[in-house]
Coordinates of C-alpha atoms and ligand atoms in Angstrom, one line a residue:
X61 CA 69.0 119.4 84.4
X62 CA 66.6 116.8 84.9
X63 CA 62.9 117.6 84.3
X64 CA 59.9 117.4 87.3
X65 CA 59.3 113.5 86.1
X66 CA 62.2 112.4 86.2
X67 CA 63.1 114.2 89.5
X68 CA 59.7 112.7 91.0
X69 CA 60.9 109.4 89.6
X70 CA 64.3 109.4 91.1
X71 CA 64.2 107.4 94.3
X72 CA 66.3 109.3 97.5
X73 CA 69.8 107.2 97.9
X74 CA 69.4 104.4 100.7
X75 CA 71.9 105.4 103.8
X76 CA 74.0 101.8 104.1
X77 CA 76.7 103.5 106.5
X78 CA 75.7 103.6 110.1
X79 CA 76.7 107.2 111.5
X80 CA 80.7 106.0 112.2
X81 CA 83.1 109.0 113.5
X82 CA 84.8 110.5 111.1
X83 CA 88.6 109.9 111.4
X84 CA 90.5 113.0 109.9
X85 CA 93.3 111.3 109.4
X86 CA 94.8 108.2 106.5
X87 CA 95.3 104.9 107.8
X88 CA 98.5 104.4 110.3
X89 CA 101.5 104.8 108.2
X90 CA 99.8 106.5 105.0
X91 CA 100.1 110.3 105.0
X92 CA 99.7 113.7 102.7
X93 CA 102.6 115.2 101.3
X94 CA 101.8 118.8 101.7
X95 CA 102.7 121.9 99.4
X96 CA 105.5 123.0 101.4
X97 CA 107.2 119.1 100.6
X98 CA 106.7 119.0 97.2
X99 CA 109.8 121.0 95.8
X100 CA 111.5 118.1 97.4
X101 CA 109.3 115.7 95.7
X102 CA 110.1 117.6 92.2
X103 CA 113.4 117.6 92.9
X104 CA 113.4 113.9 92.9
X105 CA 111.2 113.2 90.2
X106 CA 112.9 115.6 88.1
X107 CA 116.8 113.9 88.7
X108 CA 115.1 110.0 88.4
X109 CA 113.5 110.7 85.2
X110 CA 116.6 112.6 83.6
X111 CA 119.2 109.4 84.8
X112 CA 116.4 107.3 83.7
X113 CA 116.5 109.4 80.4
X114 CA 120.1 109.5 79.9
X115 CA 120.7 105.5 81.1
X116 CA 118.4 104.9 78.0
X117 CA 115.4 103.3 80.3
X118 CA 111.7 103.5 78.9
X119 CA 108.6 104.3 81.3
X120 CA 105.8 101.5 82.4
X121 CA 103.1 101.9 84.3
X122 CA 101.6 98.6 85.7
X123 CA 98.1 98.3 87.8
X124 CA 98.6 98.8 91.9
X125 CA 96.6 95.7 92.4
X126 CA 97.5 92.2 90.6
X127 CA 96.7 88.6 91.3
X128 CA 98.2 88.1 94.8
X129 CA 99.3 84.8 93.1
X130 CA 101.9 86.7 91.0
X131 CA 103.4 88.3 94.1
X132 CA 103.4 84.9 96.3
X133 CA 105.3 83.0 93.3
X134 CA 107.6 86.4 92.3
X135 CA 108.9 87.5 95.7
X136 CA 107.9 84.0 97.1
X137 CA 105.7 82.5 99.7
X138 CA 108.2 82.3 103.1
X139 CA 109.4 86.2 102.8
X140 CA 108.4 88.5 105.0
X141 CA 106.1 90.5 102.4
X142 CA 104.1 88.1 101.0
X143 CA 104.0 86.2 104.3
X144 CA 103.5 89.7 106.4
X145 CA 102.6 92.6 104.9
X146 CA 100.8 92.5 101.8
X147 CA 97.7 94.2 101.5
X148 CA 95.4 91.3 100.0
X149 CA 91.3 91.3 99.6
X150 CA 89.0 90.1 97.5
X151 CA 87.2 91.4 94.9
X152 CA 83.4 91.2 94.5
X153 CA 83.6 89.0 91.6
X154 CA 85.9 86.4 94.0
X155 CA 89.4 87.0 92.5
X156 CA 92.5 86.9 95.0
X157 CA 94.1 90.4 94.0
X158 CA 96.8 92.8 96.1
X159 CA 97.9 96.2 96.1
X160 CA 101.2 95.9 95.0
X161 CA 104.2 95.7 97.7
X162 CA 107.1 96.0 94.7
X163 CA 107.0 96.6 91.1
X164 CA 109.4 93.8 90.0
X165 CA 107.2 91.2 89.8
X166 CA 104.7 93.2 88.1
X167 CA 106.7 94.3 85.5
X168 CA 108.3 90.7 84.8
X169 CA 105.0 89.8 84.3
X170 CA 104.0 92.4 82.3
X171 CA 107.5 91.9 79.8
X172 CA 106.4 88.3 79.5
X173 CA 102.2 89.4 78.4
X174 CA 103.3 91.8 75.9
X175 CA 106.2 89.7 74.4
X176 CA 108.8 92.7 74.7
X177 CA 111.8 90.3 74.5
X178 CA 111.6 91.1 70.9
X179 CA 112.9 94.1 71.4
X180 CA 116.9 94.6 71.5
X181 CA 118.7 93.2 75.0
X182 CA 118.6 94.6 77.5
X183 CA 115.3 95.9 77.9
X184 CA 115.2 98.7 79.4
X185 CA 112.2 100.0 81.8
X186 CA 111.7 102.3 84.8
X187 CA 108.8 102.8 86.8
X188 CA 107.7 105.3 89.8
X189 CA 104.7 105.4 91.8
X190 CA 103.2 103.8 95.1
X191 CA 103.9 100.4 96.8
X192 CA 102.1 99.1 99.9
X193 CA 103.4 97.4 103.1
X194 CA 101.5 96.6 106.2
X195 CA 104.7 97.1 108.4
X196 CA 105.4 98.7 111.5
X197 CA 105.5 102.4 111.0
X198 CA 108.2 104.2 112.1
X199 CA 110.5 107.2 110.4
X200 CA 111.4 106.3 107.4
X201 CA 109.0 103.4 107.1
X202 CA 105.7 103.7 105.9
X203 CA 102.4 101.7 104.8
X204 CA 102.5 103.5 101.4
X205 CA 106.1 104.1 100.0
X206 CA 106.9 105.8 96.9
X207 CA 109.5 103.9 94.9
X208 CA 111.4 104.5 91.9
X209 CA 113.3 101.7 90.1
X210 CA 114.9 100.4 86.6
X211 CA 114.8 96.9 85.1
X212 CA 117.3 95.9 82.7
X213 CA 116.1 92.3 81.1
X214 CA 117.7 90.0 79.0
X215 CA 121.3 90.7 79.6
X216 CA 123.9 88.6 81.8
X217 CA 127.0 90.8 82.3
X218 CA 128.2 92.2 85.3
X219 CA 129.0 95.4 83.6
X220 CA 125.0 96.3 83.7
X221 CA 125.0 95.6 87.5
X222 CA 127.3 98.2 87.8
X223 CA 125.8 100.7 85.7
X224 CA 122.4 99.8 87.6
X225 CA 124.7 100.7 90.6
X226 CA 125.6 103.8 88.7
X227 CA 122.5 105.0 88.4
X228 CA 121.2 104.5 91.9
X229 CA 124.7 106.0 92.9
X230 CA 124.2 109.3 90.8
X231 CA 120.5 109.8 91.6
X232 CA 121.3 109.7 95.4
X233 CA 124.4 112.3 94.6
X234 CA 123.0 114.8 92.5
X235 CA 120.2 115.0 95.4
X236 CA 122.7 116.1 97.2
X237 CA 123.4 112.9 99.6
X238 CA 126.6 112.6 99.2
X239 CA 128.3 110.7 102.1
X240 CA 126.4 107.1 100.5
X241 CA 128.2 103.7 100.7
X242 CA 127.0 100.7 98.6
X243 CA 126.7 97.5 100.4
X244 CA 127.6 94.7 98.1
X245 CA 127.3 90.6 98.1
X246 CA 126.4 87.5 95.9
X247 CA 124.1 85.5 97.0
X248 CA 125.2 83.0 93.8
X249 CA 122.9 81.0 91.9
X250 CA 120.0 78.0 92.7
X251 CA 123.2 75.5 92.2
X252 CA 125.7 77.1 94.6
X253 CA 122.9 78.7 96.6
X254 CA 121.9 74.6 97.4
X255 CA 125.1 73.7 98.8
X256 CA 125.2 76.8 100.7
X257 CA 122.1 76.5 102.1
X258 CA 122.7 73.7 103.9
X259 CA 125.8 74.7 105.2
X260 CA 123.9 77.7 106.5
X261 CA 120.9 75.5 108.0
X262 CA 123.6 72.6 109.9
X263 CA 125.3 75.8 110.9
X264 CA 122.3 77.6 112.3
X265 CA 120.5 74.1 113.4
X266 CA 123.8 74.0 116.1
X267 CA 122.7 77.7 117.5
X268 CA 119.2 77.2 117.0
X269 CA 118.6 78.1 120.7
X270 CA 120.4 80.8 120.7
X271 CA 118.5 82.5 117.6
X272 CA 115.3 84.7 117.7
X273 CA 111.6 82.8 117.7
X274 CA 111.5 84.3 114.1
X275 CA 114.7 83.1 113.0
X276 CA 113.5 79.4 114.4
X277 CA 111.0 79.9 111.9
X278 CA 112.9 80.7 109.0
X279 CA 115.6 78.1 109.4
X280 CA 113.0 75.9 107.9
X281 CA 111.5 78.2 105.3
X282 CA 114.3 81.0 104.2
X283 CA 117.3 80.0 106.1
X284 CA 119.2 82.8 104.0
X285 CA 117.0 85.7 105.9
X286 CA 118.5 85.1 109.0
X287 CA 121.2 86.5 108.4
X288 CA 119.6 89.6 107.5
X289 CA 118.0 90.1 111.5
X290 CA 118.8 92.8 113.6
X291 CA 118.1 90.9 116.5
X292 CA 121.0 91.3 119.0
X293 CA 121.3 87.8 120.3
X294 CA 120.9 86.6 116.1
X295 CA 123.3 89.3 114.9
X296 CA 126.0 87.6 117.4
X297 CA 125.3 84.2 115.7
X298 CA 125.6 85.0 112.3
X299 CA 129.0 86.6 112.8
X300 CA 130.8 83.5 112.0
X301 CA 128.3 82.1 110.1
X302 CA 129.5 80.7 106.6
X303 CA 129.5 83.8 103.9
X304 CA 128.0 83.0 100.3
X305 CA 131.3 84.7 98.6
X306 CA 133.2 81.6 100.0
X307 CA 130.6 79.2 98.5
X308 CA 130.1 80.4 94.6
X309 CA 130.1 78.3 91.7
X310 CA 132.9 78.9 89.2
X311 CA 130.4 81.2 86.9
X312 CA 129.0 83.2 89.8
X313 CA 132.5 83.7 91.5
X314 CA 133.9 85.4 88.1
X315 CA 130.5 87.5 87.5
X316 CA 131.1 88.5 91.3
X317 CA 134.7 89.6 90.2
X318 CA 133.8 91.3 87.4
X319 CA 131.7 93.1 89.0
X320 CA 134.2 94.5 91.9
X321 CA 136.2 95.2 89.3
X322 CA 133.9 97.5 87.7
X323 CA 132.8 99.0 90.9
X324 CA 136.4 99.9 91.7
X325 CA 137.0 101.2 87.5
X326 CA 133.8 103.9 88.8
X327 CA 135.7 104.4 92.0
X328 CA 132.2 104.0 93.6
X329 CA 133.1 103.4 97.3
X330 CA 131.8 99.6 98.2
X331 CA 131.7 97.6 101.2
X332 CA 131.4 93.5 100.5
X333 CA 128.6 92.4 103.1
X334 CA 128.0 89.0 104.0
X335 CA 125.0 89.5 105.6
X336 CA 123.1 91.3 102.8
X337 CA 120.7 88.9 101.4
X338 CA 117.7 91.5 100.5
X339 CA 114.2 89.6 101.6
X340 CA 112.9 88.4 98.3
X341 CA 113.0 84.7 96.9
X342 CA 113.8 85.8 92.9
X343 CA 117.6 87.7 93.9
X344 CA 120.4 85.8 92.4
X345 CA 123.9 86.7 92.3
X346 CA 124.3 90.5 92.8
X347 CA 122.6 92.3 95.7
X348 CA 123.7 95.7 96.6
X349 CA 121.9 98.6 99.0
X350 CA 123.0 102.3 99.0
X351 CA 123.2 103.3 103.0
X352 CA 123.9 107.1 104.4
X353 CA 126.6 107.8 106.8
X354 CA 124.9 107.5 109.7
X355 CA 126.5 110.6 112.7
X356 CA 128.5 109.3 115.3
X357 CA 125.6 109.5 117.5
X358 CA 123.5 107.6 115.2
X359 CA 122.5 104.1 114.9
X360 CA 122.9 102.6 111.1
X361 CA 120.5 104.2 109.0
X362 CA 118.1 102.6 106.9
X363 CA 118.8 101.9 103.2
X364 CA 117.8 104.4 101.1
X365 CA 117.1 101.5 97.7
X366 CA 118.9 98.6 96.6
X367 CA 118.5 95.9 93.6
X368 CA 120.0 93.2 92.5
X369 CA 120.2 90.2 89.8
X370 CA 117.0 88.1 89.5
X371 CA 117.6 85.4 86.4
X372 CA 115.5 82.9 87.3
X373 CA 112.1 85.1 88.1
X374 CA 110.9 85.2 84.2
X375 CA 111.7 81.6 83.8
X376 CA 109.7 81.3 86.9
X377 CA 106.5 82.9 85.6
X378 CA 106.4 81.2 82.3
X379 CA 108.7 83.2 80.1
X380 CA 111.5 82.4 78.3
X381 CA 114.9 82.0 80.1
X382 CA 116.2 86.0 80.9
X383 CA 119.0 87.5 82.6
X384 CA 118.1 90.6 84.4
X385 CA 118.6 93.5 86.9
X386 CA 117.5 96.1 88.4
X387 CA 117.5 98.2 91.8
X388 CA 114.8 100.9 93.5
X389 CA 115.0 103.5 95.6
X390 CA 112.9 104.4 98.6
X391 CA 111.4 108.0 97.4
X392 CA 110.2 108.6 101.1
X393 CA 113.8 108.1 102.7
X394 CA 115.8 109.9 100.0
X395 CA 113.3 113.0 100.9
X396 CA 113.6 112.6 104.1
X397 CA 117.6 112.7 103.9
X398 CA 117.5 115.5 101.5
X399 CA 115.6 117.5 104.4
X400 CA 118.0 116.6 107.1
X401 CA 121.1 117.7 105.2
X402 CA 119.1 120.5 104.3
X403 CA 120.1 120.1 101.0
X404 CA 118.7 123.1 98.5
X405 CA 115.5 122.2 96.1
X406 CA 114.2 124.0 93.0
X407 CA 112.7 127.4 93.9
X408 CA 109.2 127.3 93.5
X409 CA 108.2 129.7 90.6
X410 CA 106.9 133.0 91.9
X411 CA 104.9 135.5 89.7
X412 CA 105.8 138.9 88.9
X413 CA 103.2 140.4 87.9
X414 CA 100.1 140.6 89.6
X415 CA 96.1 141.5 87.8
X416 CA 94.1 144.0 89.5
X417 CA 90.4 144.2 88.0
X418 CA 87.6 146.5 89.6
X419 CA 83.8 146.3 88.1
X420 CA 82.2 143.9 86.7
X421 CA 83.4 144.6 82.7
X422 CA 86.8 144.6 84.1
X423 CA 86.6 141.5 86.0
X424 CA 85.6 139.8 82.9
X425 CA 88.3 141.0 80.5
X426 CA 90.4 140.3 83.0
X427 CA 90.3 136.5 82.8
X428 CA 91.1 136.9 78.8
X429 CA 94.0 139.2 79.8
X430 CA 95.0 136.5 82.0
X431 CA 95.0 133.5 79.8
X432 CA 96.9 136.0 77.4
X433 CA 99.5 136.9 79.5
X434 CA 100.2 133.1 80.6
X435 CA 100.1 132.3 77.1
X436 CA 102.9 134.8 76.9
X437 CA 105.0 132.8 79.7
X438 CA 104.2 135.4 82.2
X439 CA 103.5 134.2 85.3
X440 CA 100.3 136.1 86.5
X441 CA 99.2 136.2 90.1
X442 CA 95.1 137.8 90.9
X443 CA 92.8 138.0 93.3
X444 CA 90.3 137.8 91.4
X445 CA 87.4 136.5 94.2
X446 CA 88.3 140.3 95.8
X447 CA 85.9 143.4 95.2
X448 CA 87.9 146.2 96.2
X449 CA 91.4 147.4 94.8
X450 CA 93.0 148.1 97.8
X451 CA 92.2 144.8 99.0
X452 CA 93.8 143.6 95.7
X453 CA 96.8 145.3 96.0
X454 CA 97.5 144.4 99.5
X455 CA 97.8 141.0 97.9
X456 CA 100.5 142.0 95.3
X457 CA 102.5 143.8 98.1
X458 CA 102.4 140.5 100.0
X459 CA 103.9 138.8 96.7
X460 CA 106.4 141.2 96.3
X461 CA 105.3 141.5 92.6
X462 CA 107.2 144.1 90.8
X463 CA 104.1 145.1 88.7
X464 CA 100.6 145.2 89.1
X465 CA 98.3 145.7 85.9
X466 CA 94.8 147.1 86.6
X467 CA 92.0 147.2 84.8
X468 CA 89.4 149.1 85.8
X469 CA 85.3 149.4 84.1
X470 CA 86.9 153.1 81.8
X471 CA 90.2 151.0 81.2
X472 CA 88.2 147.7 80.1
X473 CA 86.0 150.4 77.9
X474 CA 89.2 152.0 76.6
X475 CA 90.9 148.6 75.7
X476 CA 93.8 150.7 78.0
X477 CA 95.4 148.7 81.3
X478 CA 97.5 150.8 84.1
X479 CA 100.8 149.6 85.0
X480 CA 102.0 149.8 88.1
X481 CA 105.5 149.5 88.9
X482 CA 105.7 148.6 93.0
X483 CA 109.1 149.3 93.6
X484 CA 108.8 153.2 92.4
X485 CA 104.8 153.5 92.7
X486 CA 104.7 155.2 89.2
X487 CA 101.9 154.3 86.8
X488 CA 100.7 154.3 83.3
X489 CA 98.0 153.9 80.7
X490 CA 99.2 151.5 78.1
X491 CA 96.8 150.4 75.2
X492 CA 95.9 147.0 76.0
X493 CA 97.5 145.7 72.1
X494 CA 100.7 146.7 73.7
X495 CA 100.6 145.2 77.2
X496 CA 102.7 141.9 76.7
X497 CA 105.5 143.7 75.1
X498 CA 105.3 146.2 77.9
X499 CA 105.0 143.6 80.6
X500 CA 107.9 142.1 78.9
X501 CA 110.1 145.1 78.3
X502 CA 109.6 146.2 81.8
X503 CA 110.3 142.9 83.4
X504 CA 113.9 143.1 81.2
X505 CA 112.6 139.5 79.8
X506 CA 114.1 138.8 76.4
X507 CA 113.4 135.9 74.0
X508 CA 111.5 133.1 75.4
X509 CA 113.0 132.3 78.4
X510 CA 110.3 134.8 80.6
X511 CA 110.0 132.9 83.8
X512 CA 112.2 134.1 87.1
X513 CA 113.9 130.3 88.4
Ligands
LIG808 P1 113.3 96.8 99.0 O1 113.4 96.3 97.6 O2 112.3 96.2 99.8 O3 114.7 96.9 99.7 O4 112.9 98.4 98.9 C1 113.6 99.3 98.2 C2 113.7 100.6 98.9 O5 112.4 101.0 99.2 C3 114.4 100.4 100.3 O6 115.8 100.5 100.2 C4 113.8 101.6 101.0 O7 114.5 102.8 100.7 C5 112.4 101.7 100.5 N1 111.4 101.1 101.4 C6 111.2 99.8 101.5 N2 110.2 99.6 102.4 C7 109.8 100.8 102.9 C8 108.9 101.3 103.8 N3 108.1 100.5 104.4 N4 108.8 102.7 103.9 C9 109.6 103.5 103.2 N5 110.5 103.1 102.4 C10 110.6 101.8 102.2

């Protein structure tokens, strides 16, 4: 507590905010993912971290803001996200940061500060957590998107583009979206990518009137993205627009192969598409998307992640020359799916037992006797806040508890609690030494394992 001086001292904070409106609401296209989401959310968390586990892929955390630089070179200045929708500002102290719109770059540049090529190839990482767009909102699209991805660095095989796949293909499955196709293409490397290129600009330069004013654009700067527009009058040009697969260097065409011929070994069900690109500057090769089955009465559905080979990026940044690949899924979207399908989450944990305390003694034994009992693994619910014992117990009836201890001032005297059983009304004094074998006993929980699922 600070003395009279200092309080005289202390000067009253300066108001610097004019009196704005308070908006009770997050930006457009940020929101709160309530309680009554969240088992949806575990579920995810829980079956990403246990592929991640068993796929042999170690944790990072990077910073949500980095040099807007790293993101501009990484993903590359003529995409859409680094030309569109990143979230950029400066600091106070002048430097050119943004909130992250992807983790790859990030991470490649976080492999190359703290040397991990000297671990054993491939390196193996996965990240979760927050990314930031300034799109359109919409369903399934938002400002602030949760991602979860895997980067495997330093290895060239197709066989780890395909267990990437895997991975991404098991997540989505054992969340219970099953009817999932993976959208497959190689875009080849910067050699065969050259040639192609300007077969795609001379072919695009004849239709230029035809395309979109955003695809007149890109001609110049990303040729490749148009054919990833949803445009109607660009999506009838690009059907007969020259396909990458047709254009691959010896090396690429084989890794391609390879690669099918994996996907078919896993008899993961694949569509090759000519069109998929993915909007980022650092994809080489393989670029694959998982989309759901949309209804008959649906348009196509958004992807719910996708990934692919980007050798050159470390190179890019500074590092030594590195092979790598790696694929993310939208957290938002696979929740969202998960919901429609009304597939079945965890069930939340529910106590069984319920702490009734009356006086003031009583109430404060009763905090010991709870730490106690959830030291125990019994799941305790109270009402502690709550005076009266019938107000308590109309509390555990809601619950459904099937006991209720309570301890009242003679009981917290006695070192005796009452149990209650709710389903036959009986009760009993116990002595208090014997209450967690008792709760135990009664609640048939043997061993360890002393929490209802
Ligand atoms: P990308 O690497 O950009 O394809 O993003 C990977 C995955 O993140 C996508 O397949 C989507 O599932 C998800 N995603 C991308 N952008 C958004 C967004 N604005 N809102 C929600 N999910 C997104």
């Amino acid at each position: 507590m600070p003395n009279k001086k200092t309080l005289k001292k202390t000067k009253k904070p300066v108001s610097v905010e004019p009196k704005e409106e308070l908006v009770l609401q997050p930006p457009r296209g940020m929101r709160d993912i309530l309680p009554g989401d969240q088992p949806y959310w575990q579920q995810v968390r829980k079956i990403t971290e246990k592929a991640a586990a068993d796929f042999g892929y170690r944790r990072i955390d990077i910073p949500l803001v980095e040099f807007t630089n790293l993101f501009a070179r990484g993903i590359g200045t003529g995409t859409d996200i680094v030309e569109k929708e990143m979230y950029s500002f400066n600091t106070k102290g002048g430097e050119k940061v943004s909130l992250r719109p992807e983790f790859t770059a990030g991470i490649a540049r976080a492999y190359i500060q703290h040397g991990l090529h000297v671990a054993s190839k491939p390196v193996k990482l996965y990240y979760t957590g927050p990314c930031y767009r300034y799109e359109r909102p919409q369903e399934g699209r938002y400002r602030e998107l949760f991602q979860f991805g895997c980067e495997a660095l330093g290895e060239n095989d197709p066989i780890i583009d395909v267990q990437i796949i895997q991975m991404g293909w098991r997540i989505i499955h054992q969340l219970g979206i099953r009817n999932v196709t993976v959208n497959v293409n190689s875009i080849g490397c910067p050699a065969c990518r050259k040639s192609y290129r300007n077969l795609l600009v001379s072919y695009f330069e004849s239709k230029k009137q035809k395309l979109c004013i955003d695809c007149r654009r890109r001609l110049e700067k990303n040729p490749l993205r148009i054919l990833d527009c949803k445009e109607d009058k660009c999506v009838q040009v690009k059907m007969n627009a020259p396909q990458s697969i047709d254009h691959l260097c010896d090396e690429c065409r084989v890794h391609f192969k390879e690669l099918l011929e994996y996907l078919e070994e896993l008899e993961i069900p694949f569509e090759l598409d000519p069109t998929l690109v993915r909007g980022l500057d650092y994809y080489t090769r393989t670029v694959f998307e998982f989309f759901p089955h949309a209804g008959a009465e649906e348009k196509k559905k958004s992807a719910l992640g996708g990934g692919g080979r980007y050798d050159g990026l470390v190179r890019s940044m500074g590092g030594e020359d590195t092979p790598a690949v790696g694929f993310s899924l939208g957290l938002d979207r696979l929740v969202l799916e998960m919901k429609k399908l009304g597939v079945r989450t965890y069930k939340e944990q529910k106590p069984r037992v319920f702490l009734a305390q009356l006086g003031i003694f009583a109430k404060k034994k009763s905090l010991r006797m709870f730490e106690a009992l959830e030291r125990s693994g019994i799941m305790v619910a109270e009402s502690f806040g709550r005076g009266s014992l019938k107000s308590q117990l109309k509390v555990a009836d809601r619950l459904r508890v099937e006991l209720t201890l309570i301890l009242g001032q003679k009981e917290a005297i006695d070192g005796t609690v009452i149990i209650k059983d709710m389903a036959s009304g009986n009760q009993e004094i116990i002595n208090g030494d014997k209450l967690i074998d008792e709760v135990k006993k009664r609640l048939k929980m043997g061993g360890m394992v002393v929490r209802n699922q």
